[in-house]
Tab-separated table of C-alpha atoms and ligand atoms in Angstrom:
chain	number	residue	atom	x	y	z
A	27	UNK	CA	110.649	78.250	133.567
A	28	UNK	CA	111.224	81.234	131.605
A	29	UNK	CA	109.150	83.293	128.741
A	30	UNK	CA	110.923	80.762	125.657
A	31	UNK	CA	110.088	77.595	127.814
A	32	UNK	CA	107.962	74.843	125.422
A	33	UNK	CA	105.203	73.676	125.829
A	34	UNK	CA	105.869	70.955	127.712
A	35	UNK	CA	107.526	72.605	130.349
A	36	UNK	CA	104.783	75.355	130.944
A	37	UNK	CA	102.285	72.364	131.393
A	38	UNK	CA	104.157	71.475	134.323
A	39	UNK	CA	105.540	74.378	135.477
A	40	UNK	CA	103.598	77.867	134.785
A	41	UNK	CA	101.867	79.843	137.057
A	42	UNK	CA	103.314	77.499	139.912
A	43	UNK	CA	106.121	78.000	142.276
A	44	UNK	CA	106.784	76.238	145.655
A	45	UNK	CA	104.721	77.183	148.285
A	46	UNK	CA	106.627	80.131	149.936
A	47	UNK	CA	105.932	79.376	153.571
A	48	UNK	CA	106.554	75.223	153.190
A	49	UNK	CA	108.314	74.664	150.434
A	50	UNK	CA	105.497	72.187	149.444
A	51	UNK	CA	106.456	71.948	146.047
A	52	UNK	CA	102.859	71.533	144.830
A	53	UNK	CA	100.307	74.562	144.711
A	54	UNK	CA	97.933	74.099	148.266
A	55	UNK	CA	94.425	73.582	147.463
A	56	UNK	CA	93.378	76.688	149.311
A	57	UNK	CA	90.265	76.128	151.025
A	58	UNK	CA	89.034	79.159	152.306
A	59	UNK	CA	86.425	81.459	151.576
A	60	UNK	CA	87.860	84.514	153.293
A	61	UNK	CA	91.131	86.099	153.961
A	62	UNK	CA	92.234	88.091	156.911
A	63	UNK	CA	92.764	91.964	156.401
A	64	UNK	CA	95.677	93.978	158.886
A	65	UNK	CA	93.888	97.141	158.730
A	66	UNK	CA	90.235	97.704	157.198
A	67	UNK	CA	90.628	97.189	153.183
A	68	UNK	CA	94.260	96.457	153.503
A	69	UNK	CA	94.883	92.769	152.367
A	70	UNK	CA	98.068	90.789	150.995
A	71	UNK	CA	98.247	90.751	147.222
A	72	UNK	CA	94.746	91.268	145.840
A	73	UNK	CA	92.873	88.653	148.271
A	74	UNK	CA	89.492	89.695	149.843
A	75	UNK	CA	87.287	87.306	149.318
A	76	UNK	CA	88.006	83.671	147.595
A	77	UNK	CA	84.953	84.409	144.883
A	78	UNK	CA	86.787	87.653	143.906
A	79	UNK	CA	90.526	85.739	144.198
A	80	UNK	CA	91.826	82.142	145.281
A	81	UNK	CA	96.057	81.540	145.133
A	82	UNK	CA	94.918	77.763	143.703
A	83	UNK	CA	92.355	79.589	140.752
A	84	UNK	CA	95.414	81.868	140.505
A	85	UNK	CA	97.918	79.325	139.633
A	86	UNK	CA	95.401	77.968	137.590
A	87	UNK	CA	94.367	80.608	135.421
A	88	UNK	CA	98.235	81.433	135.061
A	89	UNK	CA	99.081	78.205	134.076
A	90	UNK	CA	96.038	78.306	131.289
A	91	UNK	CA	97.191	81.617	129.994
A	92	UNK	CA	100.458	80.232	129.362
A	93	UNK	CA	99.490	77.114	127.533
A	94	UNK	CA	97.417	79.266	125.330
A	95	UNK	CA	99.889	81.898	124.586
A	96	UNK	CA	97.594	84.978	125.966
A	97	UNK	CA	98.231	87.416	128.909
A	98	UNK	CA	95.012	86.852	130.909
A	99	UNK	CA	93.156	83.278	132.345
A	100	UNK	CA	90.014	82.694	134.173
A	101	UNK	CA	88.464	79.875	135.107
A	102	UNK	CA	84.585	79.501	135.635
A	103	UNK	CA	82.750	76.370	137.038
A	104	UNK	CA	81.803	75.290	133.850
A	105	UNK	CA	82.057	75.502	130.140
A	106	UNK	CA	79.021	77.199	129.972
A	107	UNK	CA	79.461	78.980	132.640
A	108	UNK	CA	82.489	80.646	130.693
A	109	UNK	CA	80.174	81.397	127.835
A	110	UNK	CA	77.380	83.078	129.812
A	111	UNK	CA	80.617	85.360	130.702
A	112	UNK	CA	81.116	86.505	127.366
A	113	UNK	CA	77.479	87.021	126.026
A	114	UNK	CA	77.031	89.070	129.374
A	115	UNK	CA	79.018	91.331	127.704
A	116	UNK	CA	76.137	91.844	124.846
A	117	UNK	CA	73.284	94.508	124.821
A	118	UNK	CA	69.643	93.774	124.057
A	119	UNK	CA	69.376	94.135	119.715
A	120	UNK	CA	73.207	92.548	119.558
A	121	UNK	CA	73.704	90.186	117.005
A	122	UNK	CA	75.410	86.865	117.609
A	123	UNK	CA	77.234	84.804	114.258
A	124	UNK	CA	77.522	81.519	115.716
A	125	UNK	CA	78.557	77.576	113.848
A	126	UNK	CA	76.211	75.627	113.516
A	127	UNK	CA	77.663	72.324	114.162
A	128	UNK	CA	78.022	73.568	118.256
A	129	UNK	CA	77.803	71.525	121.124
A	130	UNK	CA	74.063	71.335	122.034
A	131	UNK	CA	73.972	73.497	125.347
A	132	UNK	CA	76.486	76.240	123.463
A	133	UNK	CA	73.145	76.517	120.709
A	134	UNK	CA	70.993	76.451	123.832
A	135	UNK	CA	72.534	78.680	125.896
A	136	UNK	CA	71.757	81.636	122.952
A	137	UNK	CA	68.220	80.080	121.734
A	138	UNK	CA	66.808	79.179	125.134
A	139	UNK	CA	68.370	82.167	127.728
A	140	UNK	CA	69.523	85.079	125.842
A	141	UNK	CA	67.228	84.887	123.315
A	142	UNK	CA	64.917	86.234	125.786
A	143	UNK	CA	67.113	89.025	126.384
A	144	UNK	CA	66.807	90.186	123.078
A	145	UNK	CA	70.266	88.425	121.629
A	146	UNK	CA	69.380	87.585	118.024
A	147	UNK	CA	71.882	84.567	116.421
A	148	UNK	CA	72.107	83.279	112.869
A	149	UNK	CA	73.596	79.949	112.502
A	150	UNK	CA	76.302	79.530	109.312
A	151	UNK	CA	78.495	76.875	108.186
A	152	UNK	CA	81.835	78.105	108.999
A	153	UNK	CA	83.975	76.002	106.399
A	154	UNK	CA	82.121	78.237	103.857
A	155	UNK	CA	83.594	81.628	104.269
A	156	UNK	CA	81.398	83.448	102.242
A	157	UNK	CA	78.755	82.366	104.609
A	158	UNK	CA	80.532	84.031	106.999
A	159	UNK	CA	80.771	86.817	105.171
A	160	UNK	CA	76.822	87.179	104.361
A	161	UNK	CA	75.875	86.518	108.183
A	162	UNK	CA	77.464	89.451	109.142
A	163	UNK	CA	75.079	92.573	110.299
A	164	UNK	CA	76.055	96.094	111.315
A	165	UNK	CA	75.028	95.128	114.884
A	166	UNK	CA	77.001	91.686	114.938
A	167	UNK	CA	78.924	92.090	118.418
A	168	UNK	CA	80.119	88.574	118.712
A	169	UNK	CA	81.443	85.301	116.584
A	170	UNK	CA	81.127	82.005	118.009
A	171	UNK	CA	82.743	79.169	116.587
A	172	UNK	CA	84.057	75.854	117.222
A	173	UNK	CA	86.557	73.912	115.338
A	174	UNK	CA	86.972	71.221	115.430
A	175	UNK	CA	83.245	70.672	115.563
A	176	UNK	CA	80.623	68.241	117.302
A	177	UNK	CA	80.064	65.595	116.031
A	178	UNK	CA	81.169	66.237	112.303
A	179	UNK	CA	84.696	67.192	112.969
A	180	UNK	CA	84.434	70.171	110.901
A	181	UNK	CA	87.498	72.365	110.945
A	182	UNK	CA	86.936	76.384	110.196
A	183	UNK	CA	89.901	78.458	109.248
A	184	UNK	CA	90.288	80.875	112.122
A	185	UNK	CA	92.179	83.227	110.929
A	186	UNK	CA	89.956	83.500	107.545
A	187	UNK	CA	87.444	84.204	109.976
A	188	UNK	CA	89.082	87.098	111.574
A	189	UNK	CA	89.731	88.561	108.876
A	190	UNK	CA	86.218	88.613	108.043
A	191	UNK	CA	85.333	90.312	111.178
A	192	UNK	CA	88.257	92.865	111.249
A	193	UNK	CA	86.044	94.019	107.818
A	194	UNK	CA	83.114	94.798	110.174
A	195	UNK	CA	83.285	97.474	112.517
A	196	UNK	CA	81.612	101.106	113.478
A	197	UNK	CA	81.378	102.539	110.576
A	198	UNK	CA	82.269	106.256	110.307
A	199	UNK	CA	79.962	108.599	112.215
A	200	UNK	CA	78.378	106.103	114.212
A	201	UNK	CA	78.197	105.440	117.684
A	202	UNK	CA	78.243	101.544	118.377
A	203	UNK	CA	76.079	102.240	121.662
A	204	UNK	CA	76.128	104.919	124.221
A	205	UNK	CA	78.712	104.803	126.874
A	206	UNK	CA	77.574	104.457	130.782
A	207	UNK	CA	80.099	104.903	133.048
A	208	UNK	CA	77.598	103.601	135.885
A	209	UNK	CA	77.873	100.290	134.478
A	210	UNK	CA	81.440	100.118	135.068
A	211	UNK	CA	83.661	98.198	132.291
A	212	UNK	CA	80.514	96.954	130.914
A	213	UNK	CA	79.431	100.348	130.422
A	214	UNK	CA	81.902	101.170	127.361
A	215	UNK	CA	80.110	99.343	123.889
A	216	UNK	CA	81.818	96.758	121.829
A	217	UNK	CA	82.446	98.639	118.931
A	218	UNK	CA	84.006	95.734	116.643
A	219	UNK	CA	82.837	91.837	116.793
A	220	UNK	CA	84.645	90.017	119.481
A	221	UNK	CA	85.812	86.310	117.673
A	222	UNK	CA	85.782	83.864	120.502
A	223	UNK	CA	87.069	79.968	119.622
A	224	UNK	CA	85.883	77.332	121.620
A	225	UNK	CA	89.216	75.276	121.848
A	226	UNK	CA	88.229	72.420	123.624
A	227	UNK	CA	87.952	69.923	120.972
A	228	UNK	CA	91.703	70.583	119.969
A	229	UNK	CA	93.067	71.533	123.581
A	230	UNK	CA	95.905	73.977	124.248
A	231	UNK	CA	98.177	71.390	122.909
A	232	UNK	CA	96.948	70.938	118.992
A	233	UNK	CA	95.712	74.569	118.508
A	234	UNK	CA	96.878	77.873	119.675
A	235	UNK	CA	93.369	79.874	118.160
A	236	UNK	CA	94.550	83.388	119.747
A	237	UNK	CA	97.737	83.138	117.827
A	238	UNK	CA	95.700	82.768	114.998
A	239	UNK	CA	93.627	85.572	115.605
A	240	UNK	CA	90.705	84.989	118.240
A	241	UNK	CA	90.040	87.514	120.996
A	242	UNK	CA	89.042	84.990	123.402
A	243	UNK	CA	89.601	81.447	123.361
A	244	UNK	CA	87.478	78.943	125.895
A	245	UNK	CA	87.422	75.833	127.233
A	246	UNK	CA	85.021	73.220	128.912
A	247	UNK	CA	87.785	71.959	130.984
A	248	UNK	CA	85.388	69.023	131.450
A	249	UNK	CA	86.978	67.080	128.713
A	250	UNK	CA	90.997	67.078	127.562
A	251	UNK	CA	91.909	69.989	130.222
A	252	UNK	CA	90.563	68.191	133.079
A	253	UNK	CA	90.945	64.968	131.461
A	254	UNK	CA	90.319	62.467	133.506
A	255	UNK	CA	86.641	62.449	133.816
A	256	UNK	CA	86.194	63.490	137.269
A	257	UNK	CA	84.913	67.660	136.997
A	258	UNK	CA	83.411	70.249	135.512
A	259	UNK	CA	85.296	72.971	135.020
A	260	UNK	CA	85.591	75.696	132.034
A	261	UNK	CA	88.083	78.623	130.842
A	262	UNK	CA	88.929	81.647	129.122
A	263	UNK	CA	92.061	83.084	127.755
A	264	UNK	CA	92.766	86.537	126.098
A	265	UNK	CA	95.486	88.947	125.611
A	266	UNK	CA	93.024	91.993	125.358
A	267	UNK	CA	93.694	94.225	127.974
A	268	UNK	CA	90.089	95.863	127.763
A	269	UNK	CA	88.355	92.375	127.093
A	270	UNK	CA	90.113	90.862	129.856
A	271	UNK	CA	88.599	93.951	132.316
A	272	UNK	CA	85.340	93.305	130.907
A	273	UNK	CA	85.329	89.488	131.563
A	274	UNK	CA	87.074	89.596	134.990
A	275	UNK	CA	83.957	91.931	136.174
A	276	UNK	CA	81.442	89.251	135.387
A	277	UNK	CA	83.429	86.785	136.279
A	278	UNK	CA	82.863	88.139	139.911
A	279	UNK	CA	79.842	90.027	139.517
A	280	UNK	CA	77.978	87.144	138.131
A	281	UNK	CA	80.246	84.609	140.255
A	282	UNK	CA	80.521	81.409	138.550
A	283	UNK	CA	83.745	80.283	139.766
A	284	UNK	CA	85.115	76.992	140.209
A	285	UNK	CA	86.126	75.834	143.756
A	286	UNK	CA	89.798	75.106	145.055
A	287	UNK	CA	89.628	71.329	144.791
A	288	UNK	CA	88.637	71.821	141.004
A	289	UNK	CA	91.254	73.844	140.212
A	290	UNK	CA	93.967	71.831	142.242
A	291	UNK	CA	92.754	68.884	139.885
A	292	UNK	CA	92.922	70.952	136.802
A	293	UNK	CA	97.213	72.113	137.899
A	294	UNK	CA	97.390	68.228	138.117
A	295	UNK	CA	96.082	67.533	135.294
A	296	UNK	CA	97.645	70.101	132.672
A	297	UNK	CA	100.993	68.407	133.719
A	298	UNK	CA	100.574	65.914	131.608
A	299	UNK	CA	98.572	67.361	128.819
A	300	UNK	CA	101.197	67.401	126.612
A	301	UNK	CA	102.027	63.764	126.700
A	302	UNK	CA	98.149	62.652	126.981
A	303	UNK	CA	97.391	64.760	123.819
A	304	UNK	CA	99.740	62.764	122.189
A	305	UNK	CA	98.489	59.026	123.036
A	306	UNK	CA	95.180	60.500	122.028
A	307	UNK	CA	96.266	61.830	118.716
A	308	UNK	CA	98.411	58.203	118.214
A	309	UNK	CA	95.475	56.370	119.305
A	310	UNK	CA	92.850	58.360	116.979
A	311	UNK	CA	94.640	57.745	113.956
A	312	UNK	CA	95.424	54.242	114.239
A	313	UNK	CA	91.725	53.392	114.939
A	314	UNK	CA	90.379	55.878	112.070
A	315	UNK	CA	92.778	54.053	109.735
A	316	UNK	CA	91.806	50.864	110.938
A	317	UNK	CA	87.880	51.743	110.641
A	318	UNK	CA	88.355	52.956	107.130
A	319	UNK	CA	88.880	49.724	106.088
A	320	UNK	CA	86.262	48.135	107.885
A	321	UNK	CA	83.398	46.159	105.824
A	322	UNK	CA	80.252	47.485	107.794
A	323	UNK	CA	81.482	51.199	108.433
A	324	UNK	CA	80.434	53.289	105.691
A	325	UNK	CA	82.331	56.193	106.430
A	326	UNK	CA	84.865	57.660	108.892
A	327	UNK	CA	85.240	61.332	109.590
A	328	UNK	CA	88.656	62.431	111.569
A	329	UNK	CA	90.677	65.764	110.588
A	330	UNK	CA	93.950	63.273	110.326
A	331	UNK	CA	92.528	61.056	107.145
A	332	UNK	CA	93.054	62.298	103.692
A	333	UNK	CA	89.586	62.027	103.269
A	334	UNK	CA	88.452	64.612	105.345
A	335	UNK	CA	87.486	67.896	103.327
A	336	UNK	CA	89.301	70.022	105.414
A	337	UNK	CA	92.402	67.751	105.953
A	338	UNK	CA	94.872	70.503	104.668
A	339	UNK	CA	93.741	73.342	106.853
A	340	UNK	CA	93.594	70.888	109.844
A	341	UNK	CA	97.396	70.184	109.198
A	342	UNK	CA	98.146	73.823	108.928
A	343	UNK	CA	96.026	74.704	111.842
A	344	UNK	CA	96.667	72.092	113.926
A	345	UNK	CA	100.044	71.057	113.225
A	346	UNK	CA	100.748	68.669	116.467
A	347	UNK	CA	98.250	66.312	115.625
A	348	UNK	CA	94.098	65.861	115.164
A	349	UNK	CA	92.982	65.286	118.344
A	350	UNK	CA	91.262	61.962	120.173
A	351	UNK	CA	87.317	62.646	118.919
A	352	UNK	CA	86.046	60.301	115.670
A	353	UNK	CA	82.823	60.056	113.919
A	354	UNK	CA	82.168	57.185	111.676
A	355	UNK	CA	78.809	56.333	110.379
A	356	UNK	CA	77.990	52.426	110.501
A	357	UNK	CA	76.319	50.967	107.577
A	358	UNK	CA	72.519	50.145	107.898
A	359	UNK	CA	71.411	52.967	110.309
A	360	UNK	CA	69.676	52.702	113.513
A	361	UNK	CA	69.792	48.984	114.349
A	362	UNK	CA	73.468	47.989	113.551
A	363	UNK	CA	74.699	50.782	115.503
A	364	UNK	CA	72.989	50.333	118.474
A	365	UNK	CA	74.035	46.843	118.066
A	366	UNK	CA	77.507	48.152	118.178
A	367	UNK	CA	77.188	50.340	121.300
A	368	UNK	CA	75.235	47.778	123.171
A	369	UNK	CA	78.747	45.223	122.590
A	370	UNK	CA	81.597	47.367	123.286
A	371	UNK	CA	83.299	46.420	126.354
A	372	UNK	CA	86.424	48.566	127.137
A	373	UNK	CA	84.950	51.582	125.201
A	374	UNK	CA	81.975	52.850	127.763
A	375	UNK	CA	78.910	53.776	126.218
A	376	UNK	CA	78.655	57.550	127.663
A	377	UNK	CA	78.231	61.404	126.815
A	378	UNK	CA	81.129	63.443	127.353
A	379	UNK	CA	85.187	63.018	126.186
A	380	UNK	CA	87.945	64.045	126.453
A	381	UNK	CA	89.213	61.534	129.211
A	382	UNK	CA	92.268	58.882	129.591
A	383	UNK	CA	89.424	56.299	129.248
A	384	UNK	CA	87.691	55.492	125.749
A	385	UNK	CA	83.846	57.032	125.067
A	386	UNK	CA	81.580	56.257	122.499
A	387	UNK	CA	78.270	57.407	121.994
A	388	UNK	CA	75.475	58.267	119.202
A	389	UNK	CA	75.306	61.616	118.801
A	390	UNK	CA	71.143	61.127	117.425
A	391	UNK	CA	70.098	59.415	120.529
A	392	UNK	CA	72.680	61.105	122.813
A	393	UNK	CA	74.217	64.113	122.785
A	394	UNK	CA	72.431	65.561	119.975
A	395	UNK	CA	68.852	64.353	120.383
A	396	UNK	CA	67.467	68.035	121.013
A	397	UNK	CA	68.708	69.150	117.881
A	398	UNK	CA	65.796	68.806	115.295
A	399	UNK	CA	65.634	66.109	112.786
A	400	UNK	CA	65.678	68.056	109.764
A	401	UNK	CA	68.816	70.001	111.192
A	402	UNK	CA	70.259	66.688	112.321
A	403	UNK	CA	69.940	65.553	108.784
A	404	UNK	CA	71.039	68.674	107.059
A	405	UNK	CA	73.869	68.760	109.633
A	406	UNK	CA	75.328	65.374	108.881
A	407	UNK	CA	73.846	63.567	112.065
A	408	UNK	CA	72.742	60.353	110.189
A	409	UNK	CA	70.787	57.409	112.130
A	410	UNK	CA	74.067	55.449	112.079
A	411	UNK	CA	76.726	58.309	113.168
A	412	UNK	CA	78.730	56.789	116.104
A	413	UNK	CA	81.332	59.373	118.314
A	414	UNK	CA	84.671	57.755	119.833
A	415	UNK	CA	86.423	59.556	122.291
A	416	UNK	CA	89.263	57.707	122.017
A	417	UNK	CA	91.042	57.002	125.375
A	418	UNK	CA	95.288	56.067	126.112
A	419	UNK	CA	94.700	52.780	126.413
A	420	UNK	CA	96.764	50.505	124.622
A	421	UNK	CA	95.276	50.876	120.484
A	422	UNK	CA	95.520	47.235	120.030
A	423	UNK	CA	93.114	45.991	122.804
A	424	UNK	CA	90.954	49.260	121.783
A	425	UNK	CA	90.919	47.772	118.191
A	426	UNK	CA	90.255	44.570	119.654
A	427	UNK	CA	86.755	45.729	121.834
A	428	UNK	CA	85.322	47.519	118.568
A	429	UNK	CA	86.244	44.675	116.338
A	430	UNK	CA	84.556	42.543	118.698
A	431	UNK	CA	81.509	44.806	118.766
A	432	UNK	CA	80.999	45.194	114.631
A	433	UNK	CA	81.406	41.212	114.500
B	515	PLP	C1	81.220	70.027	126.957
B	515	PLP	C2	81.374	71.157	126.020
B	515	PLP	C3	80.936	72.441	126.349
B	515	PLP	C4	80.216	72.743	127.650
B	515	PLP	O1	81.051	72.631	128.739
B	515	PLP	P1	80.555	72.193	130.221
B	515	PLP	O2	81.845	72.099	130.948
B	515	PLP	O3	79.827	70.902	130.078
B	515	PLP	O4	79.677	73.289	130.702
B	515	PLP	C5	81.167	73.456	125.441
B	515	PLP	N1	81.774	73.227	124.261
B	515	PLP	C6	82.199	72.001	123.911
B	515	PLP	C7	82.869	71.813	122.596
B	515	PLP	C8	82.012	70.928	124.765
B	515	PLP	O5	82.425	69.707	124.400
């Protein structure tokens, strides 16, 4: 593998090389929490301690960096756990621009933890711009946004977004914060917004969000990066030099790391990413095709259908393909779509996505029941909003189970 190598090929090859003392060809799961020094603080390439460094996390967060184009990967134990690595890097009186059709423990994570440490957010609409725009406050250190969203699919232009934030800034004469050099790389203040995309919706595969202008992109490696349903896991990528300092000292400091098992599973998995991404995409479309024409669904909402308000920007910004995640509301409310759910067979009724199987869930009852009504409702989150995560399975027998379960 070399720097030009596609995409394809860095799935199954970066960051990896065969095992120097075997030959193995695949990385070892290295399960050790300690490494053996020659002479007191002398150790072989960086390893101390497996918190600090691990040669599988290495491979891993190599392999990462590469699919997302950046210089620098880390790997945390959890999406959120990746998350409470960047807003670690905020001061009490920061202020936070965040979507506001999140994933429910992202909106938690800043109402319910660092609210407390004096972390103030405003929620916008990200497809409007000028929202955006308006949100932003001399003290804005951070932008948070997803795209595509959950569960509306919405898709927010990242790069109009950066450019939005590359107007905010220190303005002349004044400090952002005072520097502490006893606080190590945490010490220095964040003088412009840091824009940090949570990719995981998309994957490495369908959207390439630093290339497009984010500092930071993240994952919860739960879903498409892990991708088969069987760990939690989550990620960062950036090619920021400083940033990547700053998030590599929390990383240990705070210490939520994934073991070696995890990331063995994650190496396995990104080998096929490439060619899973694109069942899921295949899959997706045939089935949002096929419920647009369906009698009792009232209306579908996937990036790939013309109908879709931001269907142009989603081809431009996601040019492989729209991804495996549909929402389609099913006529009547409540009753009929629980009716639905309750008949499905090969789909399983569960929270999460992202995996070779098929999900489905309902996003009001589900995975969106902490979320107020009245945001629910102003969010799009009807009574009768259904989510497919739609699996590799063959389409036809997938079409089959949901035709079955709308009879
Ligand atoms: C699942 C998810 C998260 C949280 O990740 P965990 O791995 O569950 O901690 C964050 N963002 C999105 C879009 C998710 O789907």
């Amino acid at each position: 593998m070399n720097e030009s190598s596609r995409f394809g090929t860095r799935c199954i090859h970066a960051g990896q090389a065969p095992d120097p003392t075997t030959g193995a060809i695949m990385t070892p799961v290295y399960m050790t929490s300690t490494f053996v020094q020659r002479s007191p603080g002398v150790f072989k390439d960086g390893y101390d301690y497996a918190r600090s460094k691990n040669p599988t996390r290495t491979a891993l967060e190599s392999n990462l960096a590469a699919l997302e184009g950046g210089k620098h990967g880390m790997a945390f134990s959890s999406g959120l756990a990746a998350m409470d690595c960047v807003l670690h890097q905020l001061r009490a009186g920061d202020h936070v621009v965040l979507s506001d059709d999140v994933y429910g423990g992202t909106f938690r994570q800043l109402d319910k933890i660092f609210r407390h440490h004096a972390i103030e957010v405003t929620r916008v609409d990200m497809t409007n711009l000028g929202a955006v725009r308006e949100a932003m406050r001399p003290t804005t250190r951070l932008v948070w946004l997803e795209t595509p969203s959950n569960p509306m699919l919405k898709v927010i232009d990242i790069a109009g977004v950066r450019a939005i934030v590359d107007e905010h800034g220190p303005k002349a004469g004044k400090a952002a914060g005072v520097r502490d050099a006893a606080l190590g790389p945490l010490g220095t203040p964040i003088e412009k917004p840091i824009l940090v995309v949570d990719n995981t919706f998309a994957s490495p595969y369908l959207q390439s969000p630093l290339s497009l202008g984010a500092h930071v992109v993240m994952h919860s490696c739960t879903k498409y990066i892990g991708g088969h349903s069987d760990l939690v896991a989550g990620a960062m990528v950036t090619s920021d030099d400083a940033l990547a300092e700053r998030l590599k000292f929390v990383q240990n400091a705070a210490g939520a790391v994934p073991g070696a098992m995890d990331c063995f599973l994650m190496l396995r998995s990104t080998k096929t990413l490439h060619v899973r991404m694109q069942r899921h995409c295949e899959n997706a479309m045939s089935i949002a095709r096929w419920l647009e024409k369906h009698a009792k669904i009232e209306k579908v909402i996937y990036p790939g259908l013309e109908s879709h308000p931001q269907h142009a920007l989603a081809k431009k910004q996601m040019p492989r393909g729209f991804g495996g995640m549909i929402s389609c509301v099913v006529k009547g409310g409540l009753e009929p779509s629980r009716k639905m759910l309750e008949r499905v067979a090969l789909f399983s009724l569960a929270e999460s996505l992202g995996g070779v199987e098929s999900l489905i869930e309902h996003p009001a009852i589900m995975t969106h029941a902490s979320v107020p009504i009245e945001a629910r409702k102003a969010l799009g989150i009807a009574d009768g909003l259904v989510r497919l995560s739609v699996g590799i399975e063959d389409v036809d027998d997938l079409i089959g189970d949901l035709d079955r379960a709308l009879a």
